[in-house]
PDB file of C-alpha atoms and ligand atoms in Angstrom:
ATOM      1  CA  UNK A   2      66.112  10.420 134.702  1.00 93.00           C
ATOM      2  CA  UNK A   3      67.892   7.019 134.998  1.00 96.00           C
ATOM      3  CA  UNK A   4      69.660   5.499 137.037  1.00 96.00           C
ATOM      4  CA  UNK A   5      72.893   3.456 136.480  1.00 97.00           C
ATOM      5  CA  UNK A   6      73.800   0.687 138.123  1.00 97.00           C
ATOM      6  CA  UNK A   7      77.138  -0.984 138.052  1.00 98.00           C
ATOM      7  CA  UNK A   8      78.371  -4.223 139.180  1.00 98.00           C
ATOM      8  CA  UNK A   9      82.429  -4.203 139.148  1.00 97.00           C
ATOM      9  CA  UNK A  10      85.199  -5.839 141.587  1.00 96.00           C
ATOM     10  CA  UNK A  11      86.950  -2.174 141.134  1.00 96.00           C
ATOM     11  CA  UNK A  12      84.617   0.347 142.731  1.00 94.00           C
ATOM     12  CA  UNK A  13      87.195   2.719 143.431  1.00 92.00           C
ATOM     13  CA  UNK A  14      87.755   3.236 139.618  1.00 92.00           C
ATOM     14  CA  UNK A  15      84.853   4.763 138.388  1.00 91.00           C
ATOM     15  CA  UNK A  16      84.452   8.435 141.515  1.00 83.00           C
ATOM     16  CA  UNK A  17      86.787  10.821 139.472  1.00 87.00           C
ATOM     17  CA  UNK A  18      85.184  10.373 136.108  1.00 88.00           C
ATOM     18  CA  UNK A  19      82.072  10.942 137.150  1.00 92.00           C
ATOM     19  CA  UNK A  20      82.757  14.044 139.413  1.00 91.00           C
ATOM     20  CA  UNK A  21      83.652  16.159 136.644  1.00 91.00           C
ATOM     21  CA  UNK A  22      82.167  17.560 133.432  1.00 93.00           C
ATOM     22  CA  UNK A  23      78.999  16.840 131.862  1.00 95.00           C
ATOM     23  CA  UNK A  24      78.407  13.789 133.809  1.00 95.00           C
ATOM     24  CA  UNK A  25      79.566  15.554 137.176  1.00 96.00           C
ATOM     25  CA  UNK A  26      76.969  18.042 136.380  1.00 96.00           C
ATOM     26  CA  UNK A  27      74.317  15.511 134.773  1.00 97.00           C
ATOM     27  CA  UNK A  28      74.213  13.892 138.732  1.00 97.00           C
ATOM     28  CA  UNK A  29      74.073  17.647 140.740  1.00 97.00           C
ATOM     29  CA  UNK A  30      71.045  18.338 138.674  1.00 97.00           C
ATOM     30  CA  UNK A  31      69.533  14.966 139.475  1.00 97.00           C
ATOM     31  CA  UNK A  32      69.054  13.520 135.820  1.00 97.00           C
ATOM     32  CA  UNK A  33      71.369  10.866 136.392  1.00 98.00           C
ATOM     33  CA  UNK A  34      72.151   8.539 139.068  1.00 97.00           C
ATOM     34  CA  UNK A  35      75.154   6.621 139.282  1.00 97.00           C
ATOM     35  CA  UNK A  36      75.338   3.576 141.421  1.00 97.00           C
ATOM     36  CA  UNK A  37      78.712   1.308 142.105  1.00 97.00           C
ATOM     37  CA  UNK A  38      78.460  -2.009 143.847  1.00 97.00           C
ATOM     38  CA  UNK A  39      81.182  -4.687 144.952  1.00 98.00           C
ATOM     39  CA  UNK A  40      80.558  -7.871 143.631  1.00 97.00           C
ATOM     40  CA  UNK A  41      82.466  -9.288 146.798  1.00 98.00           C
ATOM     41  CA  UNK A  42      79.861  -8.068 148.920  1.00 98.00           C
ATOM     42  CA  UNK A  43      77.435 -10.136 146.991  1.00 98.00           C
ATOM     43  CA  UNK A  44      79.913 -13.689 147.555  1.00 98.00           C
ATOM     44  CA  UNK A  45      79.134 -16.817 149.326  1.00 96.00           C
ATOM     45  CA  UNK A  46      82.027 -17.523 151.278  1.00 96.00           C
ATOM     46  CA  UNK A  47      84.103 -15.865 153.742  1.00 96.00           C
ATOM     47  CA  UNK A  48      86.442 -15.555 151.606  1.00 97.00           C
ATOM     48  CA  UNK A  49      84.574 -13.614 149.532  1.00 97.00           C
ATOM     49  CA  UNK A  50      85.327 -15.530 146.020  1.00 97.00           C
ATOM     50  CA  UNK A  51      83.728 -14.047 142.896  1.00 97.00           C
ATOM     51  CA  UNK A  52      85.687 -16.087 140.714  1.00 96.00           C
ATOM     52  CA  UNK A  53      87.035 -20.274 139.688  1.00 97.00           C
ATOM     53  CA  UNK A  54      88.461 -22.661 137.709  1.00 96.00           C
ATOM     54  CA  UNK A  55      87.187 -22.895 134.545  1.00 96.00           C
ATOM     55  CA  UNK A  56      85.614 -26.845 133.931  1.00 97.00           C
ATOM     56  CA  UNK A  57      87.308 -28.569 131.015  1.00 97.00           C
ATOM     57  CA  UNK A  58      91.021 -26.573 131.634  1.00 95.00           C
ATOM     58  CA  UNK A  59      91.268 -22.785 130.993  1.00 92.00           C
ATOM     59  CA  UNK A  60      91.594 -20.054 133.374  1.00 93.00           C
ATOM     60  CA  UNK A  61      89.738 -17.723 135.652  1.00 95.00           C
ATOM     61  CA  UNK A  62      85.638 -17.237 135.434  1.00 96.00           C
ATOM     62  CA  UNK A  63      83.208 -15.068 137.175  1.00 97.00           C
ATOM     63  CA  UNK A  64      81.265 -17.681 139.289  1.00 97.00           C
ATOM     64  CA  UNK A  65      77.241 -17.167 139.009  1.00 98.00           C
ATOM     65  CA  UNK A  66      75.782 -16.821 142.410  1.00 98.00           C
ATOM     66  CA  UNK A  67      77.753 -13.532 142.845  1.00 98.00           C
ATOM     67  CA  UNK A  68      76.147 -12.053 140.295  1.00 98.00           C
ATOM     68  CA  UNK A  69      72.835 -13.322 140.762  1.00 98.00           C
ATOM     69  CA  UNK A  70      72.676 -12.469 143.868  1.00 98.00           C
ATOM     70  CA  UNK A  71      74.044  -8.648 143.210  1.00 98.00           C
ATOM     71  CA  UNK A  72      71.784  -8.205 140.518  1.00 97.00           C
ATOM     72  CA  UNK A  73      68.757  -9.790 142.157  1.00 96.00           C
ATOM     73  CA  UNK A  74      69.184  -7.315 145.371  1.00 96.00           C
ATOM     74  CA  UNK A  75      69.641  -4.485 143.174  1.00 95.00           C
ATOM     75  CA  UNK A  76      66.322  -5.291 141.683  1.00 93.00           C
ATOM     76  CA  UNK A  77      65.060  -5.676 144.994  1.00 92.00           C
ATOM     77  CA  UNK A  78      66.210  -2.341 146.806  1.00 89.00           C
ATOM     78  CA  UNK A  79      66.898  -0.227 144.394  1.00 81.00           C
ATOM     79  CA  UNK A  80      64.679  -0.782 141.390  1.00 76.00           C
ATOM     80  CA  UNK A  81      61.197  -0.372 142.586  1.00 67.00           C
ATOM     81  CA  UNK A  82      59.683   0.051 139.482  1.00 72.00           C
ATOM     82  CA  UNK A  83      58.583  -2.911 137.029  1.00 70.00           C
ATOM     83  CA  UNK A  84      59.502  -1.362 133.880  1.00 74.00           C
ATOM     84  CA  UNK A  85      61.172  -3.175 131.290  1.00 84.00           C
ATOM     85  CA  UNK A  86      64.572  -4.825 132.680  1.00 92.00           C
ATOM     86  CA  UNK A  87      68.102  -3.824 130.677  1.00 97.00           C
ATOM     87  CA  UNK A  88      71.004  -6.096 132.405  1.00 98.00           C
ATOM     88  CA  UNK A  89      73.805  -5.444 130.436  1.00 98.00           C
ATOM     89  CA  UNK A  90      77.255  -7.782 130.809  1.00 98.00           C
ATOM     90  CA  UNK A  91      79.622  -6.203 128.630  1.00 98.00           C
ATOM     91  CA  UNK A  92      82.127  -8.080 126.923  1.00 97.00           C
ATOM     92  CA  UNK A  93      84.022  -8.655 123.786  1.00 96.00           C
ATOM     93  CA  UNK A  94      81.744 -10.893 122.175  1.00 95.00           C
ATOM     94  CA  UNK A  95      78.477  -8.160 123.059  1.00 97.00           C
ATOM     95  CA  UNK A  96      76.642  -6.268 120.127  1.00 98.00           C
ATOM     96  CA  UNK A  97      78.769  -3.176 119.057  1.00 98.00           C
ATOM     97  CA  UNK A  98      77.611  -0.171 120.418  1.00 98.00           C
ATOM     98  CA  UNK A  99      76.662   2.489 118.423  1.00 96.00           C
ATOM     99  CA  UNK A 100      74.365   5.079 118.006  1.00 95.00           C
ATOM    100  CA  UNK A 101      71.157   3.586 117.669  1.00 95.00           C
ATOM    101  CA  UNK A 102      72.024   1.080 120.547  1.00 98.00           C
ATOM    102  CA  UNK A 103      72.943   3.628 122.947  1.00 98.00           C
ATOM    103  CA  UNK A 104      69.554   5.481 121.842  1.00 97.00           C
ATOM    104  CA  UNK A 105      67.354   1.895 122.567  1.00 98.00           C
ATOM    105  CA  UNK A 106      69.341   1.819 126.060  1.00 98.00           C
ATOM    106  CA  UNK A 107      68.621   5.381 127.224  1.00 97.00           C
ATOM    107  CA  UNK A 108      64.974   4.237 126.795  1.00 96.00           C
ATOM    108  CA  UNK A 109      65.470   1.966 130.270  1.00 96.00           C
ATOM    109  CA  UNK A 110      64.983   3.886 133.267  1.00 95.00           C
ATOM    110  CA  UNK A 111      67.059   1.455 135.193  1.00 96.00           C
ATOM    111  CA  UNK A 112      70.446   0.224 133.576  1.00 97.00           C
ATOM    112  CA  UNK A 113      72.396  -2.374 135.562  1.00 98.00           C
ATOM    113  CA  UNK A 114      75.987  -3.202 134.073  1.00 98.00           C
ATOM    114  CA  UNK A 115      78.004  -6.520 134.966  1.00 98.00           C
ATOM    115  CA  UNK A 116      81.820  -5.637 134.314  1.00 98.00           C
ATOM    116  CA  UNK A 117      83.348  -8.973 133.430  1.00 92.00           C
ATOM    117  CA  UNK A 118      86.647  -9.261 134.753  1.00 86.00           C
ATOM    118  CA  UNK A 119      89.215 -12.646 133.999  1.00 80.00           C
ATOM    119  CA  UNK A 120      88.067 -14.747 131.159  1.00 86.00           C
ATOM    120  CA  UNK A 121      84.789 -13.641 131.628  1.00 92.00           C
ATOM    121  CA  UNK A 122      81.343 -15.208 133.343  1.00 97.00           C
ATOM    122  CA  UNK A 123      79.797 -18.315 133.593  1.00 97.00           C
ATOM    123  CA  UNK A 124      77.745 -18.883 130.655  1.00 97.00           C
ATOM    124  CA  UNK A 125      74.583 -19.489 132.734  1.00 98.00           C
ATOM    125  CA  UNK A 126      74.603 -15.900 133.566  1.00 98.00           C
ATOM    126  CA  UNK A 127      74.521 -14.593 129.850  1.00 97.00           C
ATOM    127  CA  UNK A 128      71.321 -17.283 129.420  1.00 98.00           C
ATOM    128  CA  UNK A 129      69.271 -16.673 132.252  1.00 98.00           C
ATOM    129  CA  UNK A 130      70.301 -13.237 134.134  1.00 98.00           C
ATOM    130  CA  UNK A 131      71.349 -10.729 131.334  1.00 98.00           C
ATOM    131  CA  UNK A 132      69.275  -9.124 128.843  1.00 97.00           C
ATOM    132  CA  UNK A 133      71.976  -7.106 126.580  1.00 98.00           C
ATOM    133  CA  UNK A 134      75.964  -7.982 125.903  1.00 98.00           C
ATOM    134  CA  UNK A 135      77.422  -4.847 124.711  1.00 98.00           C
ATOM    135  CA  UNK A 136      80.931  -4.664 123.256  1.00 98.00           C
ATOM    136  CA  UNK A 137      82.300  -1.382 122.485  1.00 98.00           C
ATOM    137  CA  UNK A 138      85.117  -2.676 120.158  1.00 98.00           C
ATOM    138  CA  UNK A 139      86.831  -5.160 118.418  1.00 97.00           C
ATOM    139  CA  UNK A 140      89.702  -5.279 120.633  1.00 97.00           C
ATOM    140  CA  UNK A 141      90.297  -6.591 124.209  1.00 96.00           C
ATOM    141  CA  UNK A 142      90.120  -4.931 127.188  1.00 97.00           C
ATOM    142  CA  UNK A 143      91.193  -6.148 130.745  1.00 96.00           C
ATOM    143  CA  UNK A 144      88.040  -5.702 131.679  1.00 96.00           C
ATOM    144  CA  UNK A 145      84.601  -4.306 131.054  1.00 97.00           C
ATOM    145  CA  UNK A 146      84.941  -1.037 133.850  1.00 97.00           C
ATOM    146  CA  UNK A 147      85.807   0.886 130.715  1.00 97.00           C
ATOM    147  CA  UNK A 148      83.025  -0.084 128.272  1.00 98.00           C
ATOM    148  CA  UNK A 149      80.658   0.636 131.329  1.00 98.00           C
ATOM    149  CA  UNK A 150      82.095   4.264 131.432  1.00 97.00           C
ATOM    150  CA  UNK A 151      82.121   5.094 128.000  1.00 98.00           C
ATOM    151  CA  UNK A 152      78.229   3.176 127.933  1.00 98.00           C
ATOM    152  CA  UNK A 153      77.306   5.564 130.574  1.00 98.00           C
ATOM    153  CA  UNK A 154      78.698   8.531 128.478  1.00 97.00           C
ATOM    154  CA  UNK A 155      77.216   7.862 125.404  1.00 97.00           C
ATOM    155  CA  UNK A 156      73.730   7.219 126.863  1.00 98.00           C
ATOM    156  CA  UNK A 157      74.011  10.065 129.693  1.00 97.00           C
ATOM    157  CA  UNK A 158      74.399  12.492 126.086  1.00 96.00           C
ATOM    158  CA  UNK A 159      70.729  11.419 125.298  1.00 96.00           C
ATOM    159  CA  UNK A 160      69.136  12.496 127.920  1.00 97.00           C
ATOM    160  CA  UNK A 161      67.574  15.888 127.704  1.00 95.00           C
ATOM    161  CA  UNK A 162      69.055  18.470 129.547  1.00 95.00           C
ATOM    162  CA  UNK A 163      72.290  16.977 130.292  1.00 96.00           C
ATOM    163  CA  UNK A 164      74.304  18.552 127.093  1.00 94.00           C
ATOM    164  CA  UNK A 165      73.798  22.324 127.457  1.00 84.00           C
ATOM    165  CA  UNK A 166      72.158  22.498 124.155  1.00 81.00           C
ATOM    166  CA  UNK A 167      70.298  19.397 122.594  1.00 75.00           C
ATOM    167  CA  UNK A 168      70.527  20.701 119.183  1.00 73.00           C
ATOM    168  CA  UNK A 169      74.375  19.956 119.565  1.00 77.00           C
ATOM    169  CA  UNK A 170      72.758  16.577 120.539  1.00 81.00           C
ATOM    170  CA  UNK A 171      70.121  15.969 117.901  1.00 78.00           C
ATOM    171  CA  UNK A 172      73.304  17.721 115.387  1.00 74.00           C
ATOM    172  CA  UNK A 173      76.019  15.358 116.392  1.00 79.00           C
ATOM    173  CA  UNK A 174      77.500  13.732 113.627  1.00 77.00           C
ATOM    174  CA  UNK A 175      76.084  10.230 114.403  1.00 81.00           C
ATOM    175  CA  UNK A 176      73.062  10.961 115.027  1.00 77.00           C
ATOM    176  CA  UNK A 177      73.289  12.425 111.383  1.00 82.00           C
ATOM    177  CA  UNK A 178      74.870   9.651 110.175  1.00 91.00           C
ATOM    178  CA  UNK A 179      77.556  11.162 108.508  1.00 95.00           C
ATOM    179  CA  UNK A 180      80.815  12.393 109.706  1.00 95.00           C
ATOM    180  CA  UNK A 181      81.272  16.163 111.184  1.00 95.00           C
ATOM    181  CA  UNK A 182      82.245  18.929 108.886  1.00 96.00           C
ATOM    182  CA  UNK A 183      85.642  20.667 109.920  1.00 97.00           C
ATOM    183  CA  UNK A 184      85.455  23.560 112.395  1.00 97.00           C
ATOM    184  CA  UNK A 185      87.358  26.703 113.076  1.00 98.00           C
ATOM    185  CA  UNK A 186      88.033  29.185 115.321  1.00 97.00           C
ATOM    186  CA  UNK A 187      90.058  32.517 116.055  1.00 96.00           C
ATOM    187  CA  UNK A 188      92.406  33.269 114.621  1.00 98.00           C
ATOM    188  CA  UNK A 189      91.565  34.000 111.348  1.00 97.00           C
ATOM    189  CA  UNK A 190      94.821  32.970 109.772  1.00 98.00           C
ATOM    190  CA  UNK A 191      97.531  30.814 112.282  1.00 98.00           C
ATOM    191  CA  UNK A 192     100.856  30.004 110.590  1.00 98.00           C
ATOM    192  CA  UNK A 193     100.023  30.916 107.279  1.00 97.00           C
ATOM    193  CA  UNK A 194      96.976  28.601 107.586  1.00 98.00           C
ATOM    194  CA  UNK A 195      93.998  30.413 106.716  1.00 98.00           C
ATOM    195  CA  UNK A 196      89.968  29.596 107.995  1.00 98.00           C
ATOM    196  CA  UNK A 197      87.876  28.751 104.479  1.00 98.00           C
ATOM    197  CA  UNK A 198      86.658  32.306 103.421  1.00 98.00           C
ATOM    198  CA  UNK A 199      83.175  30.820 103.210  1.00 98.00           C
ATOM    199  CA  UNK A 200      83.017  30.877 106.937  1.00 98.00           C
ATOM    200  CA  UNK A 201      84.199  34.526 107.545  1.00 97.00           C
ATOM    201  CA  UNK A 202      81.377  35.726 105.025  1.00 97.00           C
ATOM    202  CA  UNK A 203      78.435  35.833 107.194  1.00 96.00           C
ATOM    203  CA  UNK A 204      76.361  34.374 104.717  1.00 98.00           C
ATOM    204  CA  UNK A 205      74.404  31.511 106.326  1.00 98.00           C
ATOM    205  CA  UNK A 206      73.198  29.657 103.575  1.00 98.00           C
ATOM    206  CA  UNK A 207      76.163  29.267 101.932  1.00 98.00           C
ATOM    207  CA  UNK A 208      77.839  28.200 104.921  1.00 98.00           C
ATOM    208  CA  UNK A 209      75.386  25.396 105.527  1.00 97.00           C
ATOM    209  CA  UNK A 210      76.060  24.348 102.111  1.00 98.00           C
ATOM    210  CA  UNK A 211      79.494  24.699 102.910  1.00 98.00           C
ATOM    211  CA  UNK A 212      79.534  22.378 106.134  1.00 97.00           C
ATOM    212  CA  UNK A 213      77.146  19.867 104.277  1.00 97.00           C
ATOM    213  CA  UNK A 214      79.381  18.978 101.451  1.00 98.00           C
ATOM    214  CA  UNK A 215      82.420  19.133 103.829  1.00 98.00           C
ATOM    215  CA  UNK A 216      80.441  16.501 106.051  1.00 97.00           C
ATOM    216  CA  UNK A 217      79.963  14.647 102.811  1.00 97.00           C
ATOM    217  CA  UNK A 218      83.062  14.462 101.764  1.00 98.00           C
ATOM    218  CA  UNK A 219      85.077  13.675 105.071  1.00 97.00           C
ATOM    219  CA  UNK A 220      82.369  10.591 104.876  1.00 97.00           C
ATOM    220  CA  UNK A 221      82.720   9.999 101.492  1.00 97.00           C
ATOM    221  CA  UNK A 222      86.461   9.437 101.926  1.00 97.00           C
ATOM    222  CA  UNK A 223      87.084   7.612 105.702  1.00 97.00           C
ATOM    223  CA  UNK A 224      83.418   6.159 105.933  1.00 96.00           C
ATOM    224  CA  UNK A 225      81.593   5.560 102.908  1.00 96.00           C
ATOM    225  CA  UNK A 226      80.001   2.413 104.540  1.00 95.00           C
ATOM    226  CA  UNK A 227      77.771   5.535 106.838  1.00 94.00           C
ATOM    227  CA  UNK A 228      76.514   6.905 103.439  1.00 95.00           C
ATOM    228  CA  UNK A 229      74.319   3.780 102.657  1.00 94.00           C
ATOM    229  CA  UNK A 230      71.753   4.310 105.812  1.00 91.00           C
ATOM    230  CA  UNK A 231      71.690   8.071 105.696  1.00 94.00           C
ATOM    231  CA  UNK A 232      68.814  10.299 103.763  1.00 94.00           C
ATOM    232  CA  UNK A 233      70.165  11.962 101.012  1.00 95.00           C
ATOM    233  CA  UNK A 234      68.996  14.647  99.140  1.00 96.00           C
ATOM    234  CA  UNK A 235      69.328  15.681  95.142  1.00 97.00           C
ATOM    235  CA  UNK A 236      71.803  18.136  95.700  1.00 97.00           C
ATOM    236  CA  UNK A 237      73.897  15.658  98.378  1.00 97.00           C
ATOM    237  CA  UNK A 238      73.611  13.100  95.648  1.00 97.00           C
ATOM    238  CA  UNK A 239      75.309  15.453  92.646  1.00 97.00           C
ATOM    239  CA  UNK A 240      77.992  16.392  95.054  1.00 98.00           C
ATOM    240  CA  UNK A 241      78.786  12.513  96.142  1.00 97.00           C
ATOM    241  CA  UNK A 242      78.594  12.036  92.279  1.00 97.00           C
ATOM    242  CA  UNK A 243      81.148  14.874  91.895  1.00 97.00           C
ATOM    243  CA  UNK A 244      83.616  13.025  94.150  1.00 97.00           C
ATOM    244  CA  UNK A 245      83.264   9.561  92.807  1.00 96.00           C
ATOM    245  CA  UNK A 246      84.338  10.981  89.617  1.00 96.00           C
ATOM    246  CA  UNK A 247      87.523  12.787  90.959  1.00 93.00           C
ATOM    247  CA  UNK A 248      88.281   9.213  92.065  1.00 87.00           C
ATOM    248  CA  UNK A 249      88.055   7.638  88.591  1.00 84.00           C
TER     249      UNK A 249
HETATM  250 CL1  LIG B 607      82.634  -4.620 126.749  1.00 67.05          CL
HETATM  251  N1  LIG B 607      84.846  -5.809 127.498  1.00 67.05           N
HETATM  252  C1  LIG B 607      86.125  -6.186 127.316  1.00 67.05           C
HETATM  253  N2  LIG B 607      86.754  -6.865 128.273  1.00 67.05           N
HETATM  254  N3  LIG B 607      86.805  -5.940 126.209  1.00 67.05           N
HETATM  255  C2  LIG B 607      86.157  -5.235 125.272  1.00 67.05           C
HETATM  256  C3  LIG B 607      84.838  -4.816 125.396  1.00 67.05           C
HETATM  257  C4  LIG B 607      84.196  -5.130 126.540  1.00 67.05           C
HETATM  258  N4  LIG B 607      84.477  -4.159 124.287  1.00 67.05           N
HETATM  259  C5  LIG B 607      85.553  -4.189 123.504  1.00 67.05           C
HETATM  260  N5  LIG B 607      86.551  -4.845 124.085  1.00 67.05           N
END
C-alpha cells in the first residue's frame, strides 16, 4: 500500500481523476491512498500568501515556510512511520521519469509531491526539504498538478493488485524495454484491411515469434536508442541484423 500525498494550491483539480478507473478502484480496495492538501492552509499570514517577489528582478516564487511547514505536518500526522523519506517537487528541471524511476518511487511507502506553481520555489526548498525533482518532459507546463497525476499513475501501475493482471504489468512494453508489438481485434478483415494471418492460426509459438520481431522492429525504427539497454537474444540479434540491412 502507499500512500500519496500532494501539496498543490488547486485541490479541487485532482477528485474526478482519481474517482474513476484503475485508480478509482486502486483506492476502494485500499492499496492506495490519495491525499490533497492546500498549501494556503499551511501560510503565515492572514492573507494566506504562498508566493513573492523574486530577489534580484523576475517574477512570482513559491515562498519556503509554506512548504515547510505543509510538508513538516504531513510528516507529523500523517506519516507515522520512519521509513525512508521520498519528497518529490516536480518541475521542469527534475530527473525524467521513466520506467525505472517510477519503479525506485513505488518502493516508498509514503510519497509526498510539492506542485510548483509560478516560476517555481525558493531554492532553499530543493536543498534542504526535497529529496527527488521529477520532470516528466521536456516541455513546460503551468504547473506541476499534472506531472503529480501522471506520477501517481505510473507508480499506482506497480503496485500489485491494482492492474487486473500483473503479467500485463511485468509485459508492458517498458518494462521490456522495447516498444509493443501491434494488436488486433474482431473483425477479422475491416475495410479491406486484413489481421496478419499469423494471428488467426492458433499456433502459439509462432505467434510469439510473430509479436517479438514486430516489437523489434517498431523499436528498431522509432526507438533504436531502447535497443542498447535491453537483453537480446541470438535469434533477436539476426532479425535486428535483417533490418539494418534493408536500411543499407
Ligand atoms: Cl514536473 N512541471 C512543470 N511545470 N512543467 C513540466 C514538468 C513539471 N515536467 C515537464 N514539464
Amino acid at each position: 500500500m502507499i500512500n500519496f500525498h500532494i501539496l498543490t494550491i488547486f485541490k479541487n483539480i485532482f477528485s474526478e481523476y482519481f474517482f474513476e478507473g484503475i485508480i478509482g478502484k486502486a483506492q476502494d480496495k485500499g492499496l492506495i491512498n490519495i491525499y490533497t492538501y492546500d498549501l494556503r492552509d499551511y501560510a503565515e499570514d492572514k492573507h494566506k500568501t504562498v508566493d513573492d517577489y523574486i530577489f534580484g528582478g523576475g517574477s512570482m516564487l513559491f515562498k519556503p515556510e509554506p512548504l515547510f511547514n505543509a510538508v513538516e505536518n504531513i510528516q507529523k500526522n500523517k506519516i507515522l512511520n520512519n521509513n525512508k523519506k521520498c519528497i518529490i517537487l516536480l518541475t521542469p528541471q527534475g530527473q525524467q521519469l521513466n520506467h525505472n524511476l517510477a519503479k525506485e518511487i513505488a518502493s516508498f511507502k509514503d510519497i509526498i509531491m510539492i506542485c510548483g506553481r509560478y516560476e517555481g520555489v525558493d531554492e532553499r526548498v530543493r536543498e534542504n526539504l526535497v529529496t527527488h525533482e521529477v520532470s516528466i518532459g521536456d516541455y513546460v507546463l503551468t504547473g506541476g498538478e499534472l506531472p503529480s497525476m501522471v506520477l501517481i499513475d505510473v507508480v499506482s501501475r506497480l503496485i500489485p493488485g491494482v492492474v487486473g493482471s500483473q503479467d500485463s504489468v511485468s509485459e508492458d512494453s517498458f518494462a521490456r524495454g522495447l516498444i509493443e508489438h501491434p494488436q488486433y481485434t474482431r473483425p477479422s478483415m475491416f475495410r479491406n484491411w486484413k489481421v496478419p494471418e499469423v494471428l488467426l492460426s492458433g499456433n502459439h509459438k509462432e505467434i510469439l515469434k510473430w509479436r517479438r520481431q514486430e516489437s523489434l522492429r517498431k523499436t528498431f525504427y522509432r526507438r533504436p536508442d531502447l535497443l542498447d539497454s535491453v537483453k537480446l537474444s541470438e535469434e533477436d540479434l539476426l532479425f535486428i541484423n535483417k533490418l539494418k540491412l534493408k536500411e543499407e
